[in-house]
PDB file of C-alpha atoms and ligand atoms in Angstrom:
ATOM      1  CA  MET S   9      28.207 119.052  56.140  1.00  0.00           C
ATOM      2  CA  VAL S  10      26.278 122.317  56.237  1.00  0.00           C
ATOM      3  CA  GLU S  11      27.966 125.710  56.677  1.00  0.00           C
ATOM      4  CA  LYS S  12      28.572 125.816  60.412  1.00  0.00           C
ATOM      5  CA  LYS S  13      28.329 128.426  63.098  1.00  0.00           C
ATOM      6  CA  GLY S  14      28.685 127.530  66.750  1.00  0.00           C
ATOM      7  CA  PHE S  15      25.368 127.969  68.537  1.00  0.00           C
ATOM      8  CA  PHE S  16      25.035 127.864  72.281  1.00  0.00           C
ATOM      9  CA  ILE S  17      21.760 126.359  73.515  1.00  0.00           C
ATOM     10  CA  THR S  18      20.893 125.827  77.168  1.00  0.00           C
ATOM     11  CA  PHE S  19      18.132 123.979  79.014  1.00  0.00           C
ATOM     12  CA  GLU S  20      16.843 125.187  82.352  1.00  0.00           C
ATOM     13  CA  GLY S  21      14.123 124.180  84.762  1.00  0.00           C
ATOM     14  CA  PRO S  22      13.458 122.392  88.016  1.00  0.00           C
ATOM     15  CA  GLU S  23      14.466 118.900  89.037  1.00  0.00           C
ATOM     16  CA  GLY S  24      12.412 116.261  87.237  1.00  0.00           C
ATOM     17  CA  ALA S  25      11.383 118.405  84.246  1.00  0.00           C
ATOM     18  CA  GLY S  26      12.914 116.035  81.672  1.00  0.00           C
ATOM     19  CA  LYS S  27      15.779 118.283  80.539  1.00  0.00           C
ATOM     20  CA  SER S  28      18.274 115.508  79.849  1.00  0.00           C
ATOM     21  CA  SER S  29      15.975 113.585  77.474  1.00  0.00           C
ATOM     22  CA  GLN S  30      15.293 116.778  75.539  1.00  0.00           C
ATOM     23  CA  VAL S  31      19.013 117.581  75.362  1.00  0.00           C
ATOM     24  CA  GLU S  32      19.587 114.133  73.778  1.00  0.00           C
ATOM     25  CA  ARG S  33      16.657 114.462  71.389  1.00  0.00           C
ATOM     26  CA  LEU S  34      17.682 117.912  70.193  1.00  0.00           C
ATOM     27  CA  ALA S  35      21.254 116.694  69.640  1.00  0.00           C
ATOM     28  CA  SER S  36      20.012 113.808  67.438  1.00  0.00           C
ATOM     29  CA  TYR S  37      17.870 116.220  65.448  1.00  0.00           C
ATOM     30  CA  LEU S  38      20.747 118.635  64.858  1.00  0.00           C
ATOM     31  CA  ARG S  39      23.255 115.867  64.083  1.00  0.00           C
ATOM     32  CA  ASN S  40      20.872 114.545  61.427  1.00  0.00           C
ATOM     33  CA  LYS S  41      20.936 117.999  59.889  1.00  0.00           C
ATOM     34  CA  GLY S  42      24.733 117.870  59.770  1.00  0.00           C
ATOM     35  CA  TYR S  43      25.572 119.925  62.846  1.00  0.00           C
ATOM     36  CA  GLU S  44      28.319 118.753  65.138  1.00  0.00           C
ATOM     37  CA  CYS S  45      27.029 118.919  68.711  1.00  0.00           C
ATOM     38  CA  LEU S  46      28.671 118.925  72.106  1.00  0.00           C
ATOM     39  CA  LEU S  47      26.431 117.879  75.000  1.00  0.00           C
ATOM     40  CA  THR S  48      27.415 119.017  78.430  1.00  0.00           C
ATOM     41  CA  ARG S  49      26.010 120.063  81.806  1.00  0.00           C
ATOM     42  CA  GLU S  50      26.416 122.406  84.756  1.00  0.00           C
ATOM     43  CA  PRO S  51      27.682 122.297  87.336  1.00  0.00           C
ATOM     44  CA  GLY S  52      30.220 120.018  85.651  1.00  0.00           C
ATOM     45  CA  GLY S  53      31.316 119.211  82.129  1.00  0.00           C
ATOM     46  CA  THR S  54      35.069 118.936  82.778  1.00  0.00           C
ATOM     47  CA  SER S  55      37.008 116.774  85.184  1.00  0.00           C
ATOM     48  CA  LEU S  56      37.623 119.646  87.620  1.00  0.00           C
ATOM     49  CA  ALA S  57      34.095 121.058  87.324  1.00  0.00           C
ATOM     50  CA  GLU S  58      32.604 117.588  87.938  1.00  0.00           C
ATOM     51  CA  LYS S  59      34.566 117.429  91.212  1.00  0.00           C
ATOM     52  CA  LEU S  60      33.045 120.761  92.230  1.00  0.00           C
ATOM     53  CA  ARG S  61      29.607 119.412  91.242  1.00  0.00           C
ATOM     54  CA  GLN S  62      30.063 116.487  93.597  1.00  0.00           C
ATOM     55  CA  VAL S  63      30.952 118.838  96.463  1.00  0.00           C
ATOM     56  CA  VAL S  64      28.212 121.383  95.893  1.00  0.00           C
ATOM     57  CA  LYS S  65      25.437 118.817  95.328  1.00  0.00           C
ATOM     58  CA  SER S  66      26.315 116.187  97.886  1.00  0.00           C
ATOM     59  CA  HIS S  67      28.185 117.795 100.792  1.00  0.00           C
ATOM     60  CA  ARG S  68      26.680 116.862 104.139  1.00  0.00           C
ATOM     61  CA  GLY S  69      27.742 116.919 107.756  1.00  0.00           C
ATOM     62  CA  PRO S  70      27.855 119.428 110.584  1.00  0.00           C
ATOM     63  CA  GLU S  71      29.547 122.127 108.508  1.00  0.00           C
ATOM     64  CA  LYS S  72      26.912 123.698 106.314  1.00  0.00           C
ATOM     65  CA  VAL S  73      27.507 125.085 102.845  1.00  0.00           C
ATOM     66  CA  HIS S  74      26.824 128.825 103.071  1.00  0.00           C
ATOM     67  CA  PRO S  75      24.853 130.359 100.179  1.00  0.00           C
ATOM     68  CA  GLU S  76      27.848 132.536  99.272  1.00  0.00           C
ATOM     69  CA  THR S  77      30.086 129.459  99.117  1.00  0.00           C
ATOM     70  CA  GLU S  78      27.508 127.655  97.006  1.00  0.00           C
ATOM     71  CA  LEU S  79      27.382 130.592  94.589  1.00  0.00           C
ATOM     72  CA  LEU S  80      31.164 130.710  94.233  1.00  0.00           C
ATOM     73  CA  LEU S  81      31.426 126.943  93.738  1.00  0.00           C
ATOM     74  CA  MET S  82      28.854 127.172  90.921  1.00  0.00           C
ATOM     75  CA  GLU S  83      30.749 130.065  89.348  1.00  0.00           C
ATOM     76  CA  ALA S  84      34.135 128.358  89.776  1.00  0.00           C
ATOM     77  CA  ALA S  85      32.807 125.264  88.001  1.00  0.00           C
ATOM     78  CA  ARG S  86      31.378 127.505  85.270  1.00  0.00           C
ATOM     79  CA  ALA S  87      34.582 129.515  84.775  1.00  0.00           C
ATOM     80  CA  GLN S  88      36.465 126.258  84.184  1.00  0.00           C
ATOM     81  CA  HIS S  89      33.766 124.716  81.983  1.00  0.00           C
ATOM     82  CA  VAL S  90      33.378 127.775  79.769  1.00  0.00           C
ATOM     83  CA  ARG S  91      37.093 128.199  79.139  1.00  0.00           C
ATOM     84  CA  GLU S  92      38.039 124.530  78.932  1.00  0.00           C
ATOM     85  CA  LEU S  93      35.117 123.178  76.905  1.00  0.00           C
ATOM     86  CA  ILE S  94      32.374 125.564  75.773  1.00  0.00           C
ATOM     87  CA  LEU S  95      34.325 128.393  74.150  1.00  0.00           C
ATOM     88  CA  PRO S  96      36.753 126.093  72.284  1.00  0.00           C
ATOM     89  CA  ALA S  97      33.804 124.025  70.966  1.00  0.00           C
ATOM     90  CA  LEU S  98      31.921 127.125  69.798  1.00  0.00           C
ATOM     91  CA  SER S  99      35.071 128.451  68.129  1.00  0.00           C
ATOM     92  CA  ALA S 100      35.404 125.134  66.301  1.00  0.00           C
ATOM     93  CA  GLY S 101      31.877 125.626  64.913  1.00  0.00           C
ATOM     94  CA  LYS S 102      30.181 123.079  67.163  1.00  0.00           C
ATOM     95  CA  THR S 103      26.704 123.585  68.575  1.00  0.00           C
ATOM     96  CA  VAL S 104      26.916 123.354  72.344  1.00  0.00           C
ATOM     97  CA  ILE S 105      23.862 122.060  74.212  1.00  0.00           C
ATOM     98  CA  CYS S 106      24.192 122.548  77.950  1.00  0.00           C
ATOM     99  CA  ASP S 107      21.931 121.106  80.656  1.00  0.00           C
ATOM    100  CA  ARG S 108      21.692 124.196  82.925  1.00  0.00           C
ATOM    101  CA  PHE S 109      23.809 127.349  82.762  1.00  0.00           C
ATOM    102  CA  PHE S 110      23.865 130.716  84.487  1.00  0.00           C
ATOM    103  CA  ASP S 111      20.074 131.187  84.622  1.00  0.00           C
ATOM    104  CA  SER S 112      20.120 128.376  87.203  1.00  0.00           C
ATOM    105  CA  THR S 113      22.406 130.503  89.350  1.00  0.00           C
ATOM    106  CA  THR S 114      20.008 133.440  89.123  1.00  0.00           C
ATOM    107  CA  ALA S 115      17.055 131.189  90.004  1.00  0.00           C
ATOM    108  CA  TYR S 116      18.621 129.011  92.722  1.00  0.00           C
ATOM    109  CA  GLN S 117      21.222 131.234  94.396  1.00  0.00           C
ATOM    110  CA  GLY S 118      19.282 134.449  93.662  1.00  0.00           C
ATOM    111  CA  GLY S 119      15.571 133.560  93.730  1.00  0.00           C
ATOM    112  CA  ALA S 120      15.739 130.789  96.309  1.00  0.00           C
ATOM    113  CA  ARG S 121      18.834 131.560  98.412  1.00  0.00           C
ATOM    114  CA  ASN S 122      18.177 135.292  98.246  1.00  0.00           C
ATOM    115  CA  LEU S 123      21.687 136.385  97.346  1.00  0.00           C
ATOM    116  CA  ASP S 124      22.129 139.843  95.854  1.00  0.00           C
ATOM    117  CA  ARG S 125      21.038 139.936  92.227  1.00  0.00           C
ATOM    118  CA  SER S 126      23.605 142.418  90.951  1.00  0.00           C
ATOM    119  CA  THR S 127      26.450 140.361  92.480  1.00  0.00           C
ATOM    120  CA  ILE S 128      25.054 137.277  90.748  1.00  0.00           C
ATOM    121  CA  ASP S 129      24.715 139.056  87.399  1.00  0.00           C
ATOM    122  CA  GLU S 130      28.299 140.235  87.624  1.00  0.00           C
ATOM    123  CA  LEU S 131      29.679 136.833  88.634  1.00  0.00           C
ATOM    124  CA  ASN S 132      27.624 135.099  85.940  1.00  0.00           C
ATOM    125  CA  MET S 133      29.122 137.262  83.227  1.00  0.00           C
ATOM    126  CA  PHE S 134      32.609 136.968  84.738  1.00  0.00           C
ATOM    127  CA  ALA S 135      32.450 133.158  84.872  1.00  0.00           C
ATOM    128  CA  ALA S 136      30.857 132.915  81.416  1.00  0.00           C
ATOM    129  CA  ALA S 137      33.504 135.241  79.933  1.00  0.00           C
ATOM    130  CA  GLY S 138      30.597 137.374  78.741  1.00  0.00           C
ATOM    131  CA  ARG S 139      29.177 134.571  76.539  1.00  0.00           C
ATOM    132  CA  LYS S 140      25.395 134.375  76.880  1.00  0.00           C
ATOM    133  CA  PRO S 141      23.469 131.434  75.445  1.00  0.00           C
ATOM    134  CA  ASP S 142      21.916 132.112  72.016  1.00  0.00           C
ATOM    135  CA  LEU S 143      18.781 130.253  72.990  1.00  0.00           C
ATOM    136  CA  THR S 144      17.472 128.877  76.270  1.00  0.00           C
ATOM    137  CA  PHE S 145      14.602 126.470  76.905  1.00  0.00           C
ATOM    138  CA  LEU S 146      12.933 126.803  80.267  1.00  0.00           C
ATOM    139  CA  MET S 147      11.217 123.480  80.959  1.00  0.00           C
ATOM    140  CA  ASP S 148       8.521 124.732  83.274  1.00  0.00           C
ATOM    141  CA  LEU S 149       6.801 122.398  85.732  1.00  0.00           C
ATOM    142  CA  PRO S 150       5.158 122.824  89.151  1.00  0.00           C
ATOM    143  CA  PRO S 151       7.636 121.583  91.776  1.00  0.00           C
ATOM    144  CA  GLU S 152       5.113 119.078  93.137  1.00  0.00           C
ATOM    145  CA  GLU S 153       5.032 117.331  89.749  1.00  0.00           C
ATOM    146  CA  GLY S 154       8.840 117.445  89.458  1.00  0.00           C
ATOM    147  CA  PHE S 155       9.174 115.729  92.828  1.00  0.00           C
ATOM    148  CA  ARG S 156       6.594 113.117  91.901  1.00  0.00           C
ATOM    149  CA  ARG S 157       8.728 112.239  88.873  1.00  0.00           C
ATOM    150  CA  ILE S 158      11.985 112.211  90.842  1.00  0.00           C
ATOM    151  CA  ALA S 159      10.476 109.891  93.444  1.00  0.00           C
ATOM    152  CA  SER S 160       9.672 107.340  90.745  1.00  0.00           C
ATOM    153  CA  ARG S 161      13.258 107.106  89.449  1.00  0.00           C
ATOM    154  CA  LYS S 162      16.362 105.550  90.960  1.00  0.00           C
ATOM    155  CA  SER S 163      18.027 107.757  93.577  1.00  0.00           C
ATOM    156  CA  GLU S 164      21.605 108.863  92.884  1.00  0.00           C
ATOM    157  CA  GLY S 165      22.291 109.460  96.587  1.00  0.00           C
ATOM    158  CA  PHE S 166      21.939 112.482  98.821  1.00  0.00           C
ATOM    159  CA  ASP S 167      21.284 115.729  96.923  1.00  0.00           C
ATOM    160  CA  ARG S 168      21.307 119.039  98.827  1.00  0.00           C
ATOM    161  CA  PHE S 169      18.960 120.691  96.321  1.00  0.00           C
ATOM    162  CA  GLU S 170      16.417 117.887  96.038  1.00  0.00           C
ATOM    163  CA  ASN S 171      16.391 117.870  99.842  1.00  0.00           C
ATOM    164  CA  GLU S 172      15.185 121.489 100.050  1.00  0.00           C
ATOM    165  CA  LYS S 173      11.583 122.233 101.023  1.00  0.00           C
ATOM    166  CA  ILE S 174       8.870 122.797  98.451  1.00  0.00           C
ATOM    167  CA  ASP S 175       8.900 126.583  99.049  1.00  0.00           C
ATOM    168  CA  PHE S 176      12.532 126.713  97.945  1.00  0.00           C
ATOM    169  CA  HIS S 177      11.531 125.088  94.652  1.00  0.00           C
ATOM    170  CA  ARG S 178       8.527 127.396  94.278  1.00  0.00           C
ATOM    171  CA  ASN S 179      10.919 130.336  94.527  1.00  0.00           C
ATOM    172  CA  VAL S 180      13.206 128.751  91.932  1.00  0.00           C
ATOM    173  CA  ARG S 181      10.290 128.389  89.535  1.00  0.00           C
ATOM    174  CA  LYS S 182       9.131 131.965  90.112  1.00  0.00           C
ATOM    175  CA  ALA S 183      12.631 133.297  89.429  1.00  0.00           C
ATOM    176  CA  PHE S 184      12.947 131.263  86.221  1.00  0.00           C
ATOM    177  CA  LEU S 185       9.596 132.555  84.953  1.00  0.00           C
ATOM    178  CA  GLU S 186      10.605 136.144  85.738  1.00  0.00           C
ATOM    179  CA  LEU S 187      13.822 135.660  83.780  1.00  0.00           C
ATOM    180  CA  ALA S 188      11.875 134.313  80.802  1.00  0.00           C
ATOM    181  CA  GLN S 189       9.543 137.288  80.955  1.00  0.00           C
ATOM    182  CA  ALA S 190      12.472 139.695  80.983  1.00  0.00           C
ATOM    183  CA  GLU S 191      14.243 138.006  78.037  1.00  0.00           C
ATOM    184  CA  PRO S 192      11.533 136.509  75.801  1.00  0.00           C
ATOM    185  CA  GLU S 193      13.773 136.495  72.711  1.00  0.00           C
ATOM    186  CA  ARG S 194      16.370 134.247  74.320  1.00  0.00           C
ATOM    187  CA  ILE S 195      14.355 132.242  76.852  1.00  0.00           C
ATOM    188  CA  LYS S 196      11.485 130.110  75.539  1.00  0.00           C
ATOM    189  CA  ILE S 197       9.091 128.642  78.076  1.00  0.00           C
ATOM    190  CA  VAL S 198       8.265 124.989  77.425  1.00  0.00           C
ATOM    191  CA  ASP S 199       5.302 123.356  79.144  1.00  0.00           C
ATOM    192  CA  ALA S 200       7.132 120.339  80.573  1.00  0.00           C
ATOM    193  CA  ALA S 201       3.835 118.676  81.463  1.00  0.00           C
ATOM    194  CA  MET S 202       3.250 117.928  77.760  1.00  0.00           C
ATOM    195  CA  ASP S 203       4.171 114.526  76.353  1.00  0.00           C
ATOM    196  CA  ILE S 204       7.805 114.018  75.399  1.00  0.00           C
ATOM    197  CA  GLU S 205       7.229 114.076  71.615  1.00  0.00           C
ATOM    198  CA  SER S 206       5.193 117.327  71.696  1.00  0.00           C
ATOM    199  CA  ILE S 207       7.952 118.931  73.757  1.00  0.00           C
ATOM    200  CA  SER S 208      10.614 117.817  71.243  1.00  0.00           C
ATOM    201  CA  GLU S 209       8.551 119.162  68.383  1.00  0.00           C
ATOM    202  CA  PHE S 210       8.151 122.554  70.072  1.00  0.00           C
ATOM    203  CA  ILE S 211      11.903 122.709  70.729  1.00  0.00           C
ATOM    204  CA  ARG S 212      12.878 121.718  67.180  1.00  0.00           C
ATOM    205  CA  LYS S 213      10.555 124.353  65.755  1.00  0.00           C
ATOM    206  CA  SER S 214      11.965 127.080  68.034  1.00  0.00           C
ATOM    207  CA  VAL S 215      15.533 126.143  67.143  1.00  0.00           C
ATOM    208  CA  ASP S 216      14.750 126.225  63.427  1.00  0.00           C
ATOM    209  CA  GLU S 217      13.013 129.602  63.754  1.00  0.00           C
ATOM    210  CA  SER S 218      15.510 131.229  66.092  1.00  0.00           C
ATOM    211  CA  LEU S 219      18.853 129.999  64.888  1.00  0.00           C
ATOM    212  CA  PHE S 220      18.849 128.766  61.336  1.00  0.00           C
TER     213      PHE S 220
HETATM  214  P1  TMP Z 320      20.860 118.543  88.057  1.00  0.00           P
HETATM  215  O1  TMP Z 320      21.972 118.201  87.162  1.00  0.00           O
HETATM  216  O2  TMP Z 320      20.138 117.390  88.620  1.00  0.00           O
HETATM  217  O3  TMP Z 320      19.975 119.577  87.480  1.00  0.00           O
HETATM  218  O4  TMP Z 320      21.539 119.136  89.371  1.00  0.00           O
HETATM  219  C1  TMP Z 320      22.153 120.343  89.457  1.00  0.00           C
HETATM  220  C2  TMP Z 320      21.661 121.011  90.716  1.00  0.00           C
HETATM  221  O5  TMP Z 320      22.424 122.185  90.953  1.00  0.00           O
HETATM  222  C3  TMP Z 320      20.209 121.441  90.610  1.00  0.00           C
HETATM  223  O6  TMP Z 320      19.571 121.168  91.813  1.00  0.00           O
HETATM  224  C4  TMP Z 320      20.295 122.931  90.402  1.00  0.00           C
HETATM  225  C5  TMP Z 320      21.582 123.318  91.065  1.00  0.00           C
HETATM  226  N1  TMP Z 320      22.261 124.460  90.446  1.00  0.00           N
HETATM  227  C6  TMP Z 320      22.333 125.643  91.147  1.00  0.00           C
HETATM  228  O7  TMP Z 320      21.833 125.748  92.262  1.00  0.00           O
HETATM  229  N2  TMP Z 320      22.982 126.707  90.576  1.00  0.00           N
HETATM  230  C7  TMP Z 320      23.591 126.633  89.367  1.00  0.00           C
HETATM  231  O8  TMP Z 320      24.172 127.605  88.883  1.00  0.00           O
HETATM  232  C8  TMP Z 320      23.510 125.375  88.641  1.00  0.00           C
HETATM  233  C9  TMP Z 320      24.157 125.261  87.297  1.00  0.00           C
HETATM  234  C10 TMP Z 320      22.836 124.326  89.223  1.00  0.00           C
END
C-alpha cells in the first residue's frame, strides 16, 4: 500500500455524459495504484439520502415540487451523505469518487431554476461541512447529444430532470461552464464527446498531475 491521503474527486455534467463509466474506470486505475476508493453518488449514497433521491427525482402528481423544496431536498441528502459517508472515508485515508456534488446544485437549482446564488453557495458549504472537492471533472456535452444517448438506453422510470425542456439543460450546461471558468484549478473540463478511452486517459493524467 502507498502512503495514503484521502482525496475527494467529483464528476459533474449533464444527463448522458458518461459520468458513471468514468467513475468506475478511475476507481480501477487508482485501486491498481494501491489507493482505497469509495464510489458514491448524489443525491444519494446512504440509505436516507437514497430515499430523498427517489423523492426529488421521481415525484409526480398534482402537487408540484417547488424549486426551493428541491434545493433543500438536495442539501438535506448532501448533509447526511457528507457526515455519514464522505468525511469518515476521507478521514480513514480513502479516496472518495462522487458522481455529482454541490456544483450540480449551483448548475441545476441556480443556473436552471434561477434560485439565488448566494443562498445556494451558503447552503452548499453548510451541507458539505465546508469540504470542497479537491478535483472535479466536468464532463461537457451539448444537451441534444446527452438526450440522444439517454434515449438509446433502458429507461429507469419517470425522471423530473430528464423531463425538463432542452432550454433548462442548456442553462445547466452554461452554469457548469461558468463554474469551471471561475475555478480552473479545481474544475477540469472534459470533452465528453471523445471516445471513452481518450476520456479515461485525460482523467488519469489530470489526477496524476493534480493530486499525486
Ligand atoms: P443522475 O444520477 O442521473 O445524474 O441524476 C441526478 C439528477 O439530480 C440529475 O438530473 C441532476 C439532479 N441534481 C440536481 O438538480 N441538484 C443536485 O444538487 C444534484 C446532486 C443533482
